[in-house]
Coordinates of C-alpha atoms and ligand atoms in Angstrom, one line a residue:
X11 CA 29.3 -6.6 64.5
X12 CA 28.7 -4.7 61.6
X13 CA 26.5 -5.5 57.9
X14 CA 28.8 -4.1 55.0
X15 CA 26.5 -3.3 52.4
X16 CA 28.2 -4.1 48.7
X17 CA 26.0 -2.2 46.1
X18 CA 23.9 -4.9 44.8
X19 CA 21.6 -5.7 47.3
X20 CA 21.3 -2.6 49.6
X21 CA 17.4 -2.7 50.6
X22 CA 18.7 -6.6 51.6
X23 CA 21.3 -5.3 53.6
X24 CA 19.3 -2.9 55.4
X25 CA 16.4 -4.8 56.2
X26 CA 19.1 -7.8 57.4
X27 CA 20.4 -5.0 59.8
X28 CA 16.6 -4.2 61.2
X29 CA 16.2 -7.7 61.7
X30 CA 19.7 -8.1 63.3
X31 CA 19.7 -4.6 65.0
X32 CA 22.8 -3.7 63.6
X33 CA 24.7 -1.3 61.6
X34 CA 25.5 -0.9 58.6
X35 CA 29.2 0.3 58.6
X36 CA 30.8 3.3 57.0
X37 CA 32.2 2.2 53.5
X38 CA 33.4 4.7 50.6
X39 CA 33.3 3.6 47.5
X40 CA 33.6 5.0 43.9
X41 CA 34.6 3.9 40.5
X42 CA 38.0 5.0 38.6
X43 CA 37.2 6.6 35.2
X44 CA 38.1 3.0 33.7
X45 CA 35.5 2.0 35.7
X46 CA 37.8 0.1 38.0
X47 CA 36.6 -0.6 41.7
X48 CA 37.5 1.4 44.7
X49 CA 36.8 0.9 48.5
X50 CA 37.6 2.2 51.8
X51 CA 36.3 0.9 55.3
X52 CA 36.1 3.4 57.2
X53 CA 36.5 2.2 61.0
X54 CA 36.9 -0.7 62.7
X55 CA 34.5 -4.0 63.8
X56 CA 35.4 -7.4 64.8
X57 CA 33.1 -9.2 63.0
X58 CA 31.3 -8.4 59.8
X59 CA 28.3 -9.8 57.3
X60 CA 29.0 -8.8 54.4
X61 CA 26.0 -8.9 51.4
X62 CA 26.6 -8.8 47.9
X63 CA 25.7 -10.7 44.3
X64 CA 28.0 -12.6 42.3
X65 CA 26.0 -10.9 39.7
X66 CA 26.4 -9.1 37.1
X67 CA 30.1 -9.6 36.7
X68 CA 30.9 -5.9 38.1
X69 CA 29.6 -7.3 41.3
X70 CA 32.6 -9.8 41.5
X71 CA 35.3 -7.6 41.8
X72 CA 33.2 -5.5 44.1
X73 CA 32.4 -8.7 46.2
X74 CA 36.4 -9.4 46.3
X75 CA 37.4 -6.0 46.9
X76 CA 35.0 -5.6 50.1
X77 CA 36.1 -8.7 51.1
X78 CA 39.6 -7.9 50.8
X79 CA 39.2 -4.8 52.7
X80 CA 37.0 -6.1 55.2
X81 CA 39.7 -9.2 56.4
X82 CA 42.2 -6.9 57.1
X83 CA 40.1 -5.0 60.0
X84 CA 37.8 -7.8 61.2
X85 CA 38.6 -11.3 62.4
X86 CA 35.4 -12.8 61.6
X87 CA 33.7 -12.8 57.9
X88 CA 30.0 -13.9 57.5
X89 CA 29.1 -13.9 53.7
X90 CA 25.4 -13.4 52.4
X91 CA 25.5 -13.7 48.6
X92 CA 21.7 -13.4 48.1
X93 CA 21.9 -14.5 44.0
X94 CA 24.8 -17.0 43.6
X95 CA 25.5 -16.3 40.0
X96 CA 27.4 -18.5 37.6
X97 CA 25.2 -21.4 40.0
X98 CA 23.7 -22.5 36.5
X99 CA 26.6 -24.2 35.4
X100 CA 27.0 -26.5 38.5
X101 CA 28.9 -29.9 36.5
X102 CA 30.4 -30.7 33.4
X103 CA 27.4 -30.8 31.0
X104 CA 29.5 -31.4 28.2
X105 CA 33.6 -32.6 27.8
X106 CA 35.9 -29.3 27.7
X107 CA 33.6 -26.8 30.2
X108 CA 34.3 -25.5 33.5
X109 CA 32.8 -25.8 36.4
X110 CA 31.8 -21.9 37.0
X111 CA 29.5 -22.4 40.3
X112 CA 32.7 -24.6 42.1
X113 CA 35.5 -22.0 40.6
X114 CA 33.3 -18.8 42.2
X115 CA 32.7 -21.4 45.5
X116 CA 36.8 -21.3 45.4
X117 CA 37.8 -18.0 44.8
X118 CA 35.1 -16.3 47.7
X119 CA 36.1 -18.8 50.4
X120 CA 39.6 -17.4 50.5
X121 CA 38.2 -14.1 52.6
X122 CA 35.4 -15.5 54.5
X123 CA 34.9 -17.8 57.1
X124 CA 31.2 -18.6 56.5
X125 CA 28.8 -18.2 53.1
X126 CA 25.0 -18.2 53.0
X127 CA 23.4 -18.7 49.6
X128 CA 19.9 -17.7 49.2
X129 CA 17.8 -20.6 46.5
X130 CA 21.4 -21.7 44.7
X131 CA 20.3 -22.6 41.2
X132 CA 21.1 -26.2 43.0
X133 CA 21.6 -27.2 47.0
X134 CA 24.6 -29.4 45.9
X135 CA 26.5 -25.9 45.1
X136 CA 26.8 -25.5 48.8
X137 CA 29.6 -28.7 48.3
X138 CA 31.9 -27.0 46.6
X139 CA 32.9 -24.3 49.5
X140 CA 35.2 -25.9 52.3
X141 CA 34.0 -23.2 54.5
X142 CA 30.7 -23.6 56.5
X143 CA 27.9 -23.1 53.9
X144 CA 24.2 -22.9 54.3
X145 CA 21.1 -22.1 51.8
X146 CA 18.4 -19.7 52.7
X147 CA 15.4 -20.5 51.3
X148 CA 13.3 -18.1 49.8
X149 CA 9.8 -19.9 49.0
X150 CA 7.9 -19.4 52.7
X151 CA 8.7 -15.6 52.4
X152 CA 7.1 -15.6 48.6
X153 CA 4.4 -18.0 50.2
X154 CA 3.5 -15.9 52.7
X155 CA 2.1 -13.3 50.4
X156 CA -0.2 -15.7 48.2
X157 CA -1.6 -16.9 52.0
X158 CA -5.5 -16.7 51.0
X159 CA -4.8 -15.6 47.5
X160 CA -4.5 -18.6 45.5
X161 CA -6.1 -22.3 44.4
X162 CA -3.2 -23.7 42.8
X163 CA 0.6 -23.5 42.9
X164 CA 2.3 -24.0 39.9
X165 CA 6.1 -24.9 38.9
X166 CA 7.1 -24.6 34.9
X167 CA 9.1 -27.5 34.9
X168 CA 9.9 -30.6 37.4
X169 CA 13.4 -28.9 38.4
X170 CA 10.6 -26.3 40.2
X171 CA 8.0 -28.8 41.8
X172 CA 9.8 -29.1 45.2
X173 CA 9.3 -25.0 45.3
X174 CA 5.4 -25.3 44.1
X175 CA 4.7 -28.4 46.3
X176 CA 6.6 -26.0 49.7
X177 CA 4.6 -23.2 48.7
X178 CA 1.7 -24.9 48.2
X179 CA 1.6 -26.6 51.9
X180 CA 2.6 -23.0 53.6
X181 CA -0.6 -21.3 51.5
X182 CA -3.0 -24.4 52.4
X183 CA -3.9 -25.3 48.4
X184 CA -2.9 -27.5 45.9
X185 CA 0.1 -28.1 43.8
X186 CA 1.1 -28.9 40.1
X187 CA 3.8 -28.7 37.2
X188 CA 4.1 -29.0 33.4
X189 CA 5.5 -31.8 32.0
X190 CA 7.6 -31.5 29.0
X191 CA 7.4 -33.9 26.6
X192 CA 9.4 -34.3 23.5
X193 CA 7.8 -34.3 20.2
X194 CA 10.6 -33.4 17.7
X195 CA 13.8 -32.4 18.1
X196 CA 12.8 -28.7 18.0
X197 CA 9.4 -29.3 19.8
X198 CA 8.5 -29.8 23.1
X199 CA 4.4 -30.0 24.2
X200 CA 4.1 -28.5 28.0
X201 CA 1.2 -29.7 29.8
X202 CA -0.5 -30.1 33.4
X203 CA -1.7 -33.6 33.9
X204 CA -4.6 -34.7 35.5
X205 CA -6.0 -31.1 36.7
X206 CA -8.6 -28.9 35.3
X207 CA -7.1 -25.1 35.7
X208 CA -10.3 -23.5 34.7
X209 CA -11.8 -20.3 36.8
X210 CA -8.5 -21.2 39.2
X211 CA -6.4 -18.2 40.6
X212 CA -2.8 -20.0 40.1
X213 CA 0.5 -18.7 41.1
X214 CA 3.6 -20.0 38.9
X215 CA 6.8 -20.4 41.1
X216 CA 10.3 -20.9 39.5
X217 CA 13.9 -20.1 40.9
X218 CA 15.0 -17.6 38.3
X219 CA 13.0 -15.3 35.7
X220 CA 15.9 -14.7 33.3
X221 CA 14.3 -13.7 29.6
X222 CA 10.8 -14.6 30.8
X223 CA 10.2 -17.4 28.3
X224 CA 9.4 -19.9 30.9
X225 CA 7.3 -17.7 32.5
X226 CA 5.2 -16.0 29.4
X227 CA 4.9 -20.1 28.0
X228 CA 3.6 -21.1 31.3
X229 CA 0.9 -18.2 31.4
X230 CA -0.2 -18.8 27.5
X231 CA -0.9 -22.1 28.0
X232 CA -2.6 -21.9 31.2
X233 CA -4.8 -19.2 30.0
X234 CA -6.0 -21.4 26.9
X235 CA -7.2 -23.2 29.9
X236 CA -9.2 -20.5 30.8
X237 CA -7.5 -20.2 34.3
X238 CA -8.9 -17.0 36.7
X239 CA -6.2 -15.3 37.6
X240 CA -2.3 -15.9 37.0
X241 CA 0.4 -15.1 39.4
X242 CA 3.8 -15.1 39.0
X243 CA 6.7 -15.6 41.6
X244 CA 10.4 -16.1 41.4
X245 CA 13.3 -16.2 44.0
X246 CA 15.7 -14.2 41.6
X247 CA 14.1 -11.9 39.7
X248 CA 16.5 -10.8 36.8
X249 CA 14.7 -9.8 34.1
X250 CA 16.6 -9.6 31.1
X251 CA 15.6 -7.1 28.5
X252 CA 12.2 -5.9 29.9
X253 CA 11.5 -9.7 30.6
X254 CA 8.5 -8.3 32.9
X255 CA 6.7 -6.5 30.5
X256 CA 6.2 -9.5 28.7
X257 CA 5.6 -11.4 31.3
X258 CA 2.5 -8.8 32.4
X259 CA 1.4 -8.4 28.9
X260 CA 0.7 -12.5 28.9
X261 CA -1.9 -12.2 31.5
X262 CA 0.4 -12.1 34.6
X263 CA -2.0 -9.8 37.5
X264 CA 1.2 -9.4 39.4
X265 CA 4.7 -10.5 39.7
X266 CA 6.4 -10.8 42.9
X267 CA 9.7 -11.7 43.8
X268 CA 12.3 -11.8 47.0
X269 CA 14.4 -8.9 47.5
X270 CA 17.8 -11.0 46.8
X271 CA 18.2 -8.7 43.1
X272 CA 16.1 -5.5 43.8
X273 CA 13.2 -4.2 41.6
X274 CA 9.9 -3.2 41.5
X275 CA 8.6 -6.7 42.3
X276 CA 11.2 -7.6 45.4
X277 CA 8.3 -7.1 48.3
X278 CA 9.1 -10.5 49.9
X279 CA 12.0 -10.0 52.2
X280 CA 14.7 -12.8 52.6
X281 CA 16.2 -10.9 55.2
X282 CA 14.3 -12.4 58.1
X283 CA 15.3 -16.0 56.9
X284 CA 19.1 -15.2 56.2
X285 CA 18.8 -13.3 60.4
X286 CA 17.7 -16.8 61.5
X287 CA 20.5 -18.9 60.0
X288 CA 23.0 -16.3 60.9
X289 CA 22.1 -16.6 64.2
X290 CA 22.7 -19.9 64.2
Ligands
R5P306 C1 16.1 -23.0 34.7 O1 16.7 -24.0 35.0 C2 15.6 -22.0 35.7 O2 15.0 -22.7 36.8 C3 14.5 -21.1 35.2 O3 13.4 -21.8 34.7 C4 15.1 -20.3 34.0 O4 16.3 -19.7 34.3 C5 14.2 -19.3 33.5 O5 14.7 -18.7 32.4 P1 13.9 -17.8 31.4 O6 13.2 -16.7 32.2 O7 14.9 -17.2 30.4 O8 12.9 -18.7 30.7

């Protein structure tokens, strides 16, 4: 058995192969001048876990390619997409839309025989693959860093809560989330209810940082509260256009995230998780 390690996620790949004590195998890749895909295995395994992103879209073809390549030497395909992009749009929200997370769920399944998802924007995603699909979940790994660290665990919004409250009974502390309410059609008041933040060290939990708007809200208005000290944690850390900054500028002390999109903030490791359900 051997981990083929697609270009997005290679300290996840390598730390899933510690875990596993396996291999990584011997791929080539490069990119035409077009900037077309290219890849070569280059020897031969039964059985292979392959890790990559469906995001951003360059990952795709890479994901399809490697899978491609892969199926025609092994006879077994385990699948670790770490960020499941294109999960957002998971239903028709509005008449004439597609479906993105169930058309991505279709198109991967045709090379792989079984698909782990780490935090899919929503569990129900898992639905849409015929193959055997499982989610990872990422909050213990994040919680285990705050153990000792923290009063409070905070989501931005109810779609988080179930996140705050998990990482709130794995760190031993409290839980909470703001409430939006809607005050005009281009206003909506965010607020904790029935908790006094004040001289609290809080961590803020949410699936995705994207633009960091959530996030730099979240830390304004807690700081009006004259909260201690303000963590911040996500699953999927993608920062869009220096989204981080921004977020440390608010009043953040530190941002960490899982190592499912690699940067500077990935120091929890899914990889342990995703070793368990594979094993599985
Ligand atoms: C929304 O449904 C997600 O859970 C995140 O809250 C959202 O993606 C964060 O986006 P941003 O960082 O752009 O505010």
């Amino acid at each position: 058995m051997k981990i083929v390690a697609g270009s997005s996620s290679p300290m996840l790949a390598k730390n899933l192969a510690k875990k596993m004590s396996l291999e990584i195998a011997d791929v080539s890749t490069k990119r035409f001048p077009d900037g077309e895909f290219y890849i070569k295995v280059n020897e031969e395994f039964e059985h292979a876990i392959i890790v990559q992103n469906t995001y951003p879209d360059e990952n795709i073809v890479e994901l399809f390619l490697l899978q491609d390549a892969v199926k025609r030497i092994a006879d077994k395909i385990d699948l670790v997409i770490p960020y499941y992009g294109y999960g957002r749009q998971d239903k028709i929200f509005e008449k004439g839309e597609a479906i993105s997370a169930e058309k991505m769920a279709k198109l991967i399944e045709q090379d792989a025989d079984r698909v782990i998802l780490v935090n899919p924007h929503k569990d129900h995603i898992i639905n849409f693959f015929d193959i055997e699909a499982k989610v990872c979940d990422g909050v213990p790994s994040i919680a285990k860093f705050f153990e000792g660290k923290i009063d409070v665990v905070i989501a931005p919004d109810k779609g988080a809560l179930e996140m705050a409250k998990k990482a709130s009974e794995i760190i031993g502390c409290e839980y909470n989330y703001f409430e939006k309410t809607r005050i005009s059609s281009n206003e909506v008041k965010m607020e904790i209810k029935d908790m006094d933040v004040k001289g609290k060290k809080l961590l803020i939990i949410d699936d995705i940082i994207s633009t960091g708007g959530t996030m730099t809200k979240a830390i304004d208005l807690l700081k009006k509260q004259n909260a201690h000290e303000i963590y911040v944690s996500c699953i999927h850390g993608l920062f869009i256009g220096n989204a981080d900054d921004r977020i440390l500028k608010a009043g953040c002390r530190e941002i960490i995230t899982t190592d499912t999109i690699e940067t500077a903030y990935s120091k929890a490791s899914v990889a342990e998780r995703i070793s368990l359900l594979l094993q599985n």
